CSV table of C-alpha atoms in Angstrom, one decimal:
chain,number,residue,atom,x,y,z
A,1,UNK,CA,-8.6,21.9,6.8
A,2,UNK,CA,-6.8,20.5,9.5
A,3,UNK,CA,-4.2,17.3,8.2
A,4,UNK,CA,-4.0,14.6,10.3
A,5,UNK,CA,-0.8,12.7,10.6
A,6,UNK,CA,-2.2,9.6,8.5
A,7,UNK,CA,-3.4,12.3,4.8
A,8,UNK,CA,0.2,11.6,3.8
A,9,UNK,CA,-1.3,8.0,2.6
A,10,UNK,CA,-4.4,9.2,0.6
A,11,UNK,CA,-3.7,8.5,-3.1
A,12,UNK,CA,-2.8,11.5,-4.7
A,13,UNK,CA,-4.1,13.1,-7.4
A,14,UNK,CA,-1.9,15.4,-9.7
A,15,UNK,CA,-3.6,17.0,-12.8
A,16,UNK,CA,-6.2,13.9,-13.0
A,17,UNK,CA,-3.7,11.5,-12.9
A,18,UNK,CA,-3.7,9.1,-9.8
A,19,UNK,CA,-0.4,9.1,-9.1
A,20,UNK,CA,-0.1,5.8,-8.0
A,21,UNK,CA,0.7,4.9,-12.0
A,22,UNK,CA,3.7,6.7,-12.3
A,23,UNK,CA,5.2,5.4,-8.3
A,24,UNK,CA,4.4,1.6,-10.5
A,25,UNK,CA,5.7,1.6,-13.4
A,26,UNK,CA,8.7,4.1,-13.4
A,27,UNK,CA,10.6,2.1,-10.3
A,28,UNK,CA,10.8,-0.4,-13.6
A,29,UNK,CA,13.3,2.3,-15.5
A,30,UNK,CA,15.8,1.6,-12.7
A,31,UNK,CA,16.2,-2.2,-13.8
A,32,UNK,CA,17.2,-1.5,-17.6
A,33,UNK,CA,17.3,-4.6,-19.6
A,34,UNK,CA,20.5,-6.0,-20.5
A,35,UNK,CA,21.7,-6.1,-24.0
A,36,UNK,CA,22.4,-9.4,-26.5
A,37,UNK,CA,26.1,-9.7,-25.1
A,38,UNK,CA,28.3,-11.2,-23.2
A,39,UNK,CA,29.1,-8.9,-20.9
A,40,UNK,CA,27.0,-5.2,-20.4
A,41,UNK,CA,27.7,-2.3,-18.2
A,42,UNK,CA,28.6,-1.9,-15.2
A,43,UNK,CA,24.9,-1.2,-13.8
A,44,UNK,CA,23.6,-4.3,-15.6
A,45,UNK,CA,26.4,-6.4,-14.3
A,46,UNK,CA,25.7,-5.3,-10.4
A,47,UNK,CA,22.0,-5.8,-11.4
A,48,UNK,CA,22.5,-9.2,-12.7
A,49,UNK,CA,25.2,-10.2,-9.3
A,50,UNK,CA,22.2,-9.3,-7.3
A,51,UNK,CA,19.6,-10.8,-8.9
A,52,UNK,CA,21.9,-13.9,-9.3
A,53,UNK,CA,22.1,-13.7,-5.6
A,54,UNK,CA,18.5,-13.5,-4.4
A,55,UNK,CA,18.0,-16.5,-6.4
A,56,UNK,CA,20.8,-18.4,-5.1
A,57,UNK,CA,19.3,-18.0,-1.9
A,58,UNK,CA,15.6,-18.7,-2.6
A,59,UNK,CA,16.6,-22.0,-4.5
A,60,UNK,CA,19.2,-23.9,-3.1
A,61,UNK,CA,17.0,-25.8,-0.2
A,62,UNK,CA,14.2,-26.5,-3.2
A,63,UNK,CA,15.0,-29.5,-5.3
A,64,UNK,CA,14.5,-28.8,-9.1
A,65,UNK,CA,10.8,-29.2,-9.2
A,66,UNK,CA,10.8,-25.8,-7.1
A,67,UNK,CA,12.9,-24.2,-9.5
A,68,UNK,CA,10.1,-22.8,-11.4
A,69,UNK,CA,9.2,-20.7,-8.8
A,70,UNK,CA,12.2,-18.8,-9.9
A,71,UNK,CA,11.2,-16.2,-11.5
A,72,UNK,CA,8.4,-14.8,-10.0
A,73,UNK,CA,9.2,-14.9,-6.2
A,74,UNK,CA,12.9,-13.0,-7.8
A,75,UNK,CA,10.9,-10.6,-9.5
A,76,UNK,CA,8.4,-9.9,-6.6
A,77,UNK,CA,11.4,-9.4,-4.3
A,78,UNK,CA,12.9,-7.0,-6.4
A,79,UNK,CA,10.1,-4.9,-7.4
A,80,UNK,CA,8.9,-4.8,-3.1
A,81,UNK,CA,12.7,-3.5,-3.0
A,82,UNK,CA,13.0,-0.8,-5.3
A,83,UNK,CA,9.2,0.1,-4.4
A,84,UNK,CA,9.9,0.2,-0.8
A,85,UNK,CA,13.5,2.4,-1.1
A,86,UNK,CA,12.2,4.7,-3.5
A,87,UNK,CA,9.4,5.5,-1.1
A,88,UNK,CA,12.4,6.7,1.6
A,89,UNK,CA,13.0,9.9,-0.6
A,90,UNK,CA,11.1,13.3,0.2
A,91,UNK,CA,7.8,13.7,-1.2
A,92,UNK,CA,7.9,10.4,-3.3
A,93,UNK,CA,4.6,8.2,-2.8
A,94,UNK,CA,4.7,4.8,-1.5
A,95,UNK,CA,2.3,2.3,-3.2
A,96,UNK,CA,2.7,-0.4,-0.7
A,97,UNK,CA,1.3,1.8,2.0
A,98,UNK,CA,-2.0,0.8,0.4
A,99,UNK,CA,-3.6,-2.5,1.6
A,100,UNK,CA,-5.6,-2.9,-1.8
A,101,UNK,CA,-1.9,-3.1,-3.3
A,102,UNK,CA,-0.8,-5.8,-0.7
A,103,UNK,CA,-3.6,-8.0,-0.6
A,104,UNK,CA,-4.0,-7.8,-4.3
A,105,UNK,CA,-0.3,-9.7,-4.5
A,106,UNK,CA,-0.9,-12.0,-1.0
A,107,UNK,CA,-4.4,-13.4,-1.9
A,108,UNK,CA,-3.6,-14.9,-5.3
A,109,UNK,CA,0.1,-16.1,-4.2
A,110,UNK,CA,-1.3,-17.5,-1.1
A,111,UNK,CA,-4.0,-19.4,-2.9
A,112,UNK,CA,-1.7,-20.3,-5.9
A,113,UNK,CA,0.7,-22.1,-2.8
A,114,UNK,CA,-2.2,-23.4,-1.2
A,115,UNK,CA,-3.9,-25.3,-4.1
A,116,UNK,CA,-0.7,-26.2,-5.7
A,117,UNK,CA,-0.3,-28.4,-2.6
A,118,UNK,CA,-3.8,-29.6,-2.5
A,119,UNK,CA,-3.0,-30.5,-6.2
A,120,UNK,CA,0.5,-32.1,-5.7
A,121,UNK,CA,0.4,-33.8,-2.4
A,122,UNK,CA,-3.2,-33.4,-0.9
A,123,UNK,CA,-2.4,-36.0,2.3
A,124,UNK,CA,0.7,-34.2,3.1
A,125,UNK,CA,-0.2,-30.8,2.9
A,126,UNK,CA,-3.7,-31.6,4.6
A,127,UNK,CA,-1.5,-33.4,7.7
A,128,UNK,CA,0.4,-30.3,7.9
A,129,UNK,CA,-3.0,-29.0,9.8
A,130,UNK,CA,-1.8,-31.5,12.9
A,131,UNK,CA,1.4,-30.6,14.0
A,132,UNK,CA,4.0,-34.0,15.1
A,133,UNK,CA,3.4,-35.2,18.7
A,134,UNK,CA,0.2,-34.2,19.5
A,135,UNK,CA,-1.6,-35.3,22.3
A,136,UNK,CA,-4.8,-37.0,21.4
A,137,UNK,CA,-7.5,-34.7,23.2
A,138,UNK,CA,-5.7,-31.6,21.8
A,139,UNK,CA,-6.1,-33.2,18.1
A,140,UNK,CA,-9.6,-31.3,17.3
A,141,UNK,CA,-8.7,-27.8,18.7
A,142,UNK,CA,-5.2,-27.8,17.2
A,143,UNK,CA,-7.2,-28.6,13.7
A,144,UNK,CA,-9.4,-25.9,14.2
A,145,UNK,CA,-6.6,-23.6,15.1
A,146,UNK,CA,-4.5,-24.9,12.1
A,147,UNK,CA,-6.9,-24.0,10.2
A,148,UNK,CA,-7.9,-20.9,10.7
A,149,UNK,CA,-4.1,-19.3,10.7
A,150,UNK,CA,-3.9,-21.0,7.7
A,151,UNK,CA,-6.9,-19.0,6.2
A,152,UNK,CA,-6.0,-15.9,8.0
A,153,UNK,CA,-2.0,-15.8,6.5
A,154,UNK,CA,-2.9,-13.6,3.3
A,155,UNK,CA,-4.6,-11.2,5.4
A,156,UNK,CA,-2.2,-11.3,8.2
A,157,UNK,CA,1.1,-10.6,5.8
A,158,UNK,CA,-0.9,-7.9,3.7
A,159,UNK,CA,-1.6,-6.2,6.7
A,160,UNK,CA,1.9,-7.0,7.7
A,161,UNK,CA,3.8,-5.3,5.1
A,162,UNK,CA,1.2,-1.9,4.8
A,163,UNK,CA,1.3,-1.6,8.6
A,164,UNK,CA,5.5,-1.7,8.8
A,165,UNK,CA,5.6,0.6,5.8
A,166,UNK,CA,2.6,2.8,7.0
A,167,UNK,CA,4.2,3.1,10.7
A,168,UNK,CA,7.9,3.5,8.9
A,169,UNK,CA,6.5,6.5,7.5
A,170,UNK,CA,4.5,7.9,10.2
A,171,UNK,CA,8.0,7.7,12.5
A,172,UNK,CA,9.4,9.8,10.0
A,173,UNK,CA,6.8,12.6,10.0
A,174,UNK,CA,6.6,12.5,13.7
A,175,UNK,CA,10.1,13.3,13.9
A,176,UNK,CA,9.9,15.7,11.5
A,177,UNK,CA,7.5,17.5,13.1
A,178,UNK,CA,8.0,17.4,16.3
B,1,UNK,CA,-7.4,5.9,7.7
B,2,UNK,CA,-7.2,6.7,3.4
B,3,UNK,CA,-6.0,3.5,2.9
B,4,UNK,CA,-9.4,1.8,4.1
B,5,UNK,CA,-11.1,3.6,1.2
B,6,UNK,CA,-12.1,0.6,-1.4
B,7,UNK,CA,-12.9,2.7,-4.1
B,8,UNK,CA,-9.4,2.5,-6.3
B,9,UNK,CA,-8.8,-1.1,-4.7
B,10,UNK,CA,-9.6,-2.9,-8.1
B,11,UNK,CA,-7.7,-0.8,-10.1
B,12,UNK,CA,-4.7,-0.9,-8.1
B,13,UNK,CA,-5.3,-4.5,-8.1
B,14,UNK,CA,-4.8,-4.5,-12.2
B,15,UNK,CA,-1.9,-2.3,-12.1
B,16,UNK,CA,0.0,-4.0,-9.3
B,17,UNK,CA,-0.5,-7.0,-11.2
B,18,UNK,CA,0.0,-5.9,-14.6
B,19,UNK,CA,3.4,-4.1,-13.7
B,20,UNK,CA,4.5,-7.0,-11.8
B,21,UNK,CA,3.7,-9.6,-14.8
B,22,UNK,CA,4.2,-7.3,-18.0
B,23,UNK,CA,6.7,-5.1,-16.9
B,24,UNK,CA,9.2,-6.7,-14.2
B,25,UNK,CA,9.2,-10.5,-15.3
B,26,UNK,CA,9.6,-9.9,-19.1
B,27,UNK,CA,12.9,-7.5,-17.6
B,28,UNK,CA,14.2,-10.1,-15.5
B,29,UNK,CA,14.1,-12.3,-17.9
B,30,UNK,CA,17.0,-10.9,-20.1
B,31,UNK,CA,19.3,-10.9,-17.4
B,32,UNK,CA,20.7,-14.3,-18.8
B,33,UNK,CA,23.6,-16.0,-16.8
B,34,UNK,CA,26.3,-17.7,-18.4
B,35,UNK,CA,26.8,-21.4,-16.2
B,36,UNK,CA,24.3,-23.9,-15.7
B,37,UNK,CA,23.2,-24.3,-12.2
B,38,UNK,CA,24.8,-26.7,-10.2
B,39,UNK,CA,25.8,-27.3,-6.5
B,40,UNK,CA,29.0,-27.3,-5.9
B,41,UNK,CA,31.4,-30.4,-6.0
B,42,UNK,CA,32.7,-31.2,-2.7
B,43,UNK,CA,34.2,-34.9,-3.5
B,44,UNK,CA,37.5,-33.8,-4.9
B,45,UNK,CA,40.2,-32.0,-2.9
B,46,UNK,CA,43.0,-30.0,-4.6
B,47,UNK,CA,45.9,-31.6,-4.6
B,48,UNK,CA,48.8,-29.9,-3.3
B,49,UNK,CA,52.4,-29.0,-5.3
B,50,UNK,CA,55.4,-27.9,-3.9
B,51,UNK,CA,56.6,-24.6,-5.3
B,52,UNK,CA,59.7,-25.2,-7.9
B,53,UNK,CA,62.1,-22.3,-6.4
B,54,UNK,CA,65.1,-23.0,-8.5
């Protein structure tokens, strides 16, 4: 049968096993869990500085009722990481080149934002739909428009994420085989 | 385009999410830091010394 350039994405199969669940959960072995001491080894240590770091950067402008956000936007950074570089080596298989995996992790984060808003501060986060200093005849197509890119974000950075990784990819066959 | 086939989409679905919540948080959650967080003081400056070279 005659491949075309987009069959490297198909899930693969090996032995019956989809082998989407090992390109999951092994990238998880690379991020061994630190011991009960003070200090660990050197790979834990650099693990830890970089961790550190990412949350360092995604907390400082949040004042401390944002700080439970913590953990999980750390740990979705560094799982899209070690996903996305492992996918670089030959003949490895990249699970966020699948839109099923990327929407699957922007539709409930998206709605968790959304409706923790609605809950928290539902006047502010309902003005955010009028940007500041809008003239008055605009006010009911700017609403409209608001809205809709509002609605159409999960879908849009889904599709963002498997359509960069997808096309990396693709560049990298087409050079191959050219 | 394989990707647009929406047969495995639910169970990807369960196993993106089960990694990311079983397996990733409960990891990132031993790596324990030793200080408290807090921003960094800015109101006092060092004071400065002269050097005793005798």
């Amino acid at each position: 049968m005659n491949l075309s350039f987009f069959d490297q994405f198909s899930s693969p199969c090996l032995l019956g096993i989809p082998l989407i669940l090992p390109s999951l959960l092994l990238p998880a072995l690379l991020l061994p869990s630190p011991g009960n001491r003070w200090i660990n080894n050197r790979l834990s240590t650099i693990q830890l500085w970089f961790t550190h770091l990412i949350t360092k950067q995604l907390m400082t402008p949040l004042n401390k009722a944002g700080h439970k956000w913590a953990l999980l936007l750390t740990s979705l950074i560094l799982m899209l990481l070690s996903i996305n570089l492992l996918g670089l080596l030959p003949y490895t298989f990249t699970p966020t080149t699948q839109l099923s995996m990327n929407m699957a992790l922007a539709l409930p984060l998206w709605l968790a934002t959304l409706l923790t808003g609605l809950r928290n501060q539902p006047s502010a986060s309902l003005g955010h739909l009028l940007p500041e200093g809008t003239p008055t005849p605009l006010i009911p197509a700017l609403i409209m428009i608001e809205t809709t890119s509002l609605l159409i974000r999960p879908l849009a950075l889904g599709v963002r994420l498997t359509a960069n990784l997808t096309a990396g990819h693709l560049l990298i066959q087409l050079i191959s085989t050219a | 385009m394989p990707q647009l086939n929406p047969n495995p989409w639910f169970s990807i679905m369960l196993l993106t999410w089960f990694t990311f919540s079983l397996l990733i948080q409960p990891k990132l959650l031993s790596f324990t830091l030793t200080n408290n967080p807090a921003n960094k003081i800015t109101t006092t400056k060092p004071t400065p010394w002269t050097w005793p070279w005798t």
